[in-house]
Amino acid sequence: YASRGQKKFGDKCDNTLECGFPGSICDPKKKSCQCTEDLPVTNHYDKCGKEAAVNESCFFNEQCEMRYFQTECRDGRCICRFEMSPIWGKDGSVECKGRQDKRGPETYIDPAMIGVLVGMALMFVIICVVLRLFSQ
């Protein structure tokens, strides 16, 4: 593509050699740089490719988003976004769902309340000792 032009996706052109990115042609009807039919997905700037499913290889985000909106291309693979996990349906469809950590009810122990309880227990012992002394 070094011998081709510098035009990007959607730029006006007269022939394919003006379009300077892989998988591009000059569409004779639109008179602009477009992606070929076998590489229909584009980033609307300088890339063309095939759509990709979760766990398939990719080069840019739009390849993944074309099939499943909540996916992105990371490290050359389509994955679910936002810390979500892929869930495969019986029909082969994929849905990205948030991870649900199973936790029990959270218990909170207030340190101030422990201090109050210790203080009350100490007062109870002191009162019992004082009452015992004065009861004789």
CSV table of C-alpha atoms in Angstrom, one decimal, residues 3-78:
chain,number,residue,atom,x,y,z
A,3,SER,CA,2.6,2.7,-3.8
A,4,ARG,CA,-1.0,3.8,-3.3
A,5,GLY,CA,-2.4,7.2,-2.4
A,6,GLN,CA,-3.0,8.7,1.1
A,7,LYS,CA,-6.8,8.9,1.0
A,8,LYS,CA,-8.9,7.4,3.9
A,9,PHE,CA,-12.3,5.9,4.1
A,10,GLY,CA,-15.0,8.2,2.6
A,11,ASP,CA,-12.5,10.5,0.8
A,12,LYS,CA,-13.4,11.4,-2.7
A,13,CYS,CA,-11.5,9.4,-5.4
A,14,ASP,CA,-11.5,8.5,-9.1
A,15,ASN,CA,-9.6,5.2,-8.9
A,16,THR,CA,-8.6,2.6,-6.4
A,17,LEU,CA,-4.9,3.5,-6.4
A,18,GLU,CA,-5.8,6.7,-4.6
A,19,CYS,CA,-7.2,4.8,-1.5
A,20,GLY,CA,-4.2,4.1,0.8
A,21,PHE,CA,-5.4,1.5,3.3
A,22,PRO,CA,-5.6,-2.3,3.1
A,23,GLY,CA,-8.9,-3.7,1.8
A,24,SER,CA,-10.0,-0.4,0.2
A,25,ILE,CA,-11.3,0.3,-3.3
A,26,CYS,CA,-12.6,3.4,-5.0
A,27,ASP,CA,-16.4,2.8,-5.3
A,28,PRO,CA,-17.4,3.8,-8.8
A,29,LYS,CA,-21.0,4.8,-7.7
A,30,LYS,CA,-20.1,6.7,-4.6
A,31,LYS,CA,-16.8,8.0,-6.0
A,32,SER,CA,-15.2,7.6,-2.6
A,33,CYS,CA,-12.8,5.2,-0.8
A,34,GLN,CA,-14.8,2.2,0.6
A,35,CYS,CA,-14.1,-1.3,1.9
A,36,THR,CA,-14.3,-4.3,-0.4
A,37,GLU,CA,-17.3,-6.6,-0.2
A,38,ASP,CA,-15.2,-9.4,1.4
A,39,LEU,CA,-14.0,-6.9,4.2
A,40,PRO,CA,-17.3,-5.1,5.0
A,41,VAL,CA,-16.4,-3.8,8.5
A,42,THR,CA,-14.6,-0.4,8.8
A,43,ASN,CA,-13.5,2.0,11.5
A,44,HIS,CA,-14.5,4.8,9.1
A,45,TYR,CA,-10.9,6.0,8.9
A,46,ASP,CA,-8.2,3.6,7.7
A,47,LYS,CA,-9.2,0.0,8.3
A,48,CYS,CA,-11.3,-2.7,6.7
A,49,GLY,CA,-12.0,-6.2,8.0
A,50,LYS,CA,-14.4,-9.0,8.6
A,51,GLU,CA,-16.8,-9.1,11.6
A,52,ALA,CA,-15.5,-11.2,14.5
A,53,ALA,CA,-17.3,-13.0,17.3
A,54,VAL,CA,-16.2,-13.3,20.9
A,55,ASN,CA,-12.8,-15.0,21.2
A,56,GLU,CA,-12.1,-14.7,17.5
A,57,SER,CA,-9.2,-12.7,16.3
A,58,CYS,CA,-9.5,-9.0,15.4
A,59,PHE,CA,-7.5,-5.9,14.5
A,60,PHE,CA,-10.0,-3.1,15.6
A,61,ASN,CA,-13.0,-2.6,17.8
A,62,GLU,CA,-15.6,-2.3,15.1
A,63,GLN,CA,-15.0,-5.9,14.0
A,64,CYS,CA,-16.3,-7.1,17.3
A,65,GLU,CA,-19.0,-4.5,17.8
A,66,MET,CA,-20.6,-5.4,14.5
A,67,ARG,CA,-21.8,-8.7,15.9
A,68,TYR,CA,-22.1,-8.0,19.7
A,69,PHE,CA,-22.3,-4.3,20.8
A,70,GLN,CA,-20.7,-4.8,24.3
A,71,THR,CA,-17.4,-6.2,23.0
A,72,GLU,CA,-14.1,-4.8,22.0
A,73,CYS,CA,-10.9,-5.9,20.4
A,74,ARG,CA,-8.1,-6.3,23.0
A,75,ASP,CA,-4.8,-8.0,22.4
A,76,GLY,CA,-6.0,-9.3,19.0
A,77,ARG,CA,-9.2,-11.0,20.4
A,78,CYS,CA,-12.8,-9.9,20.8
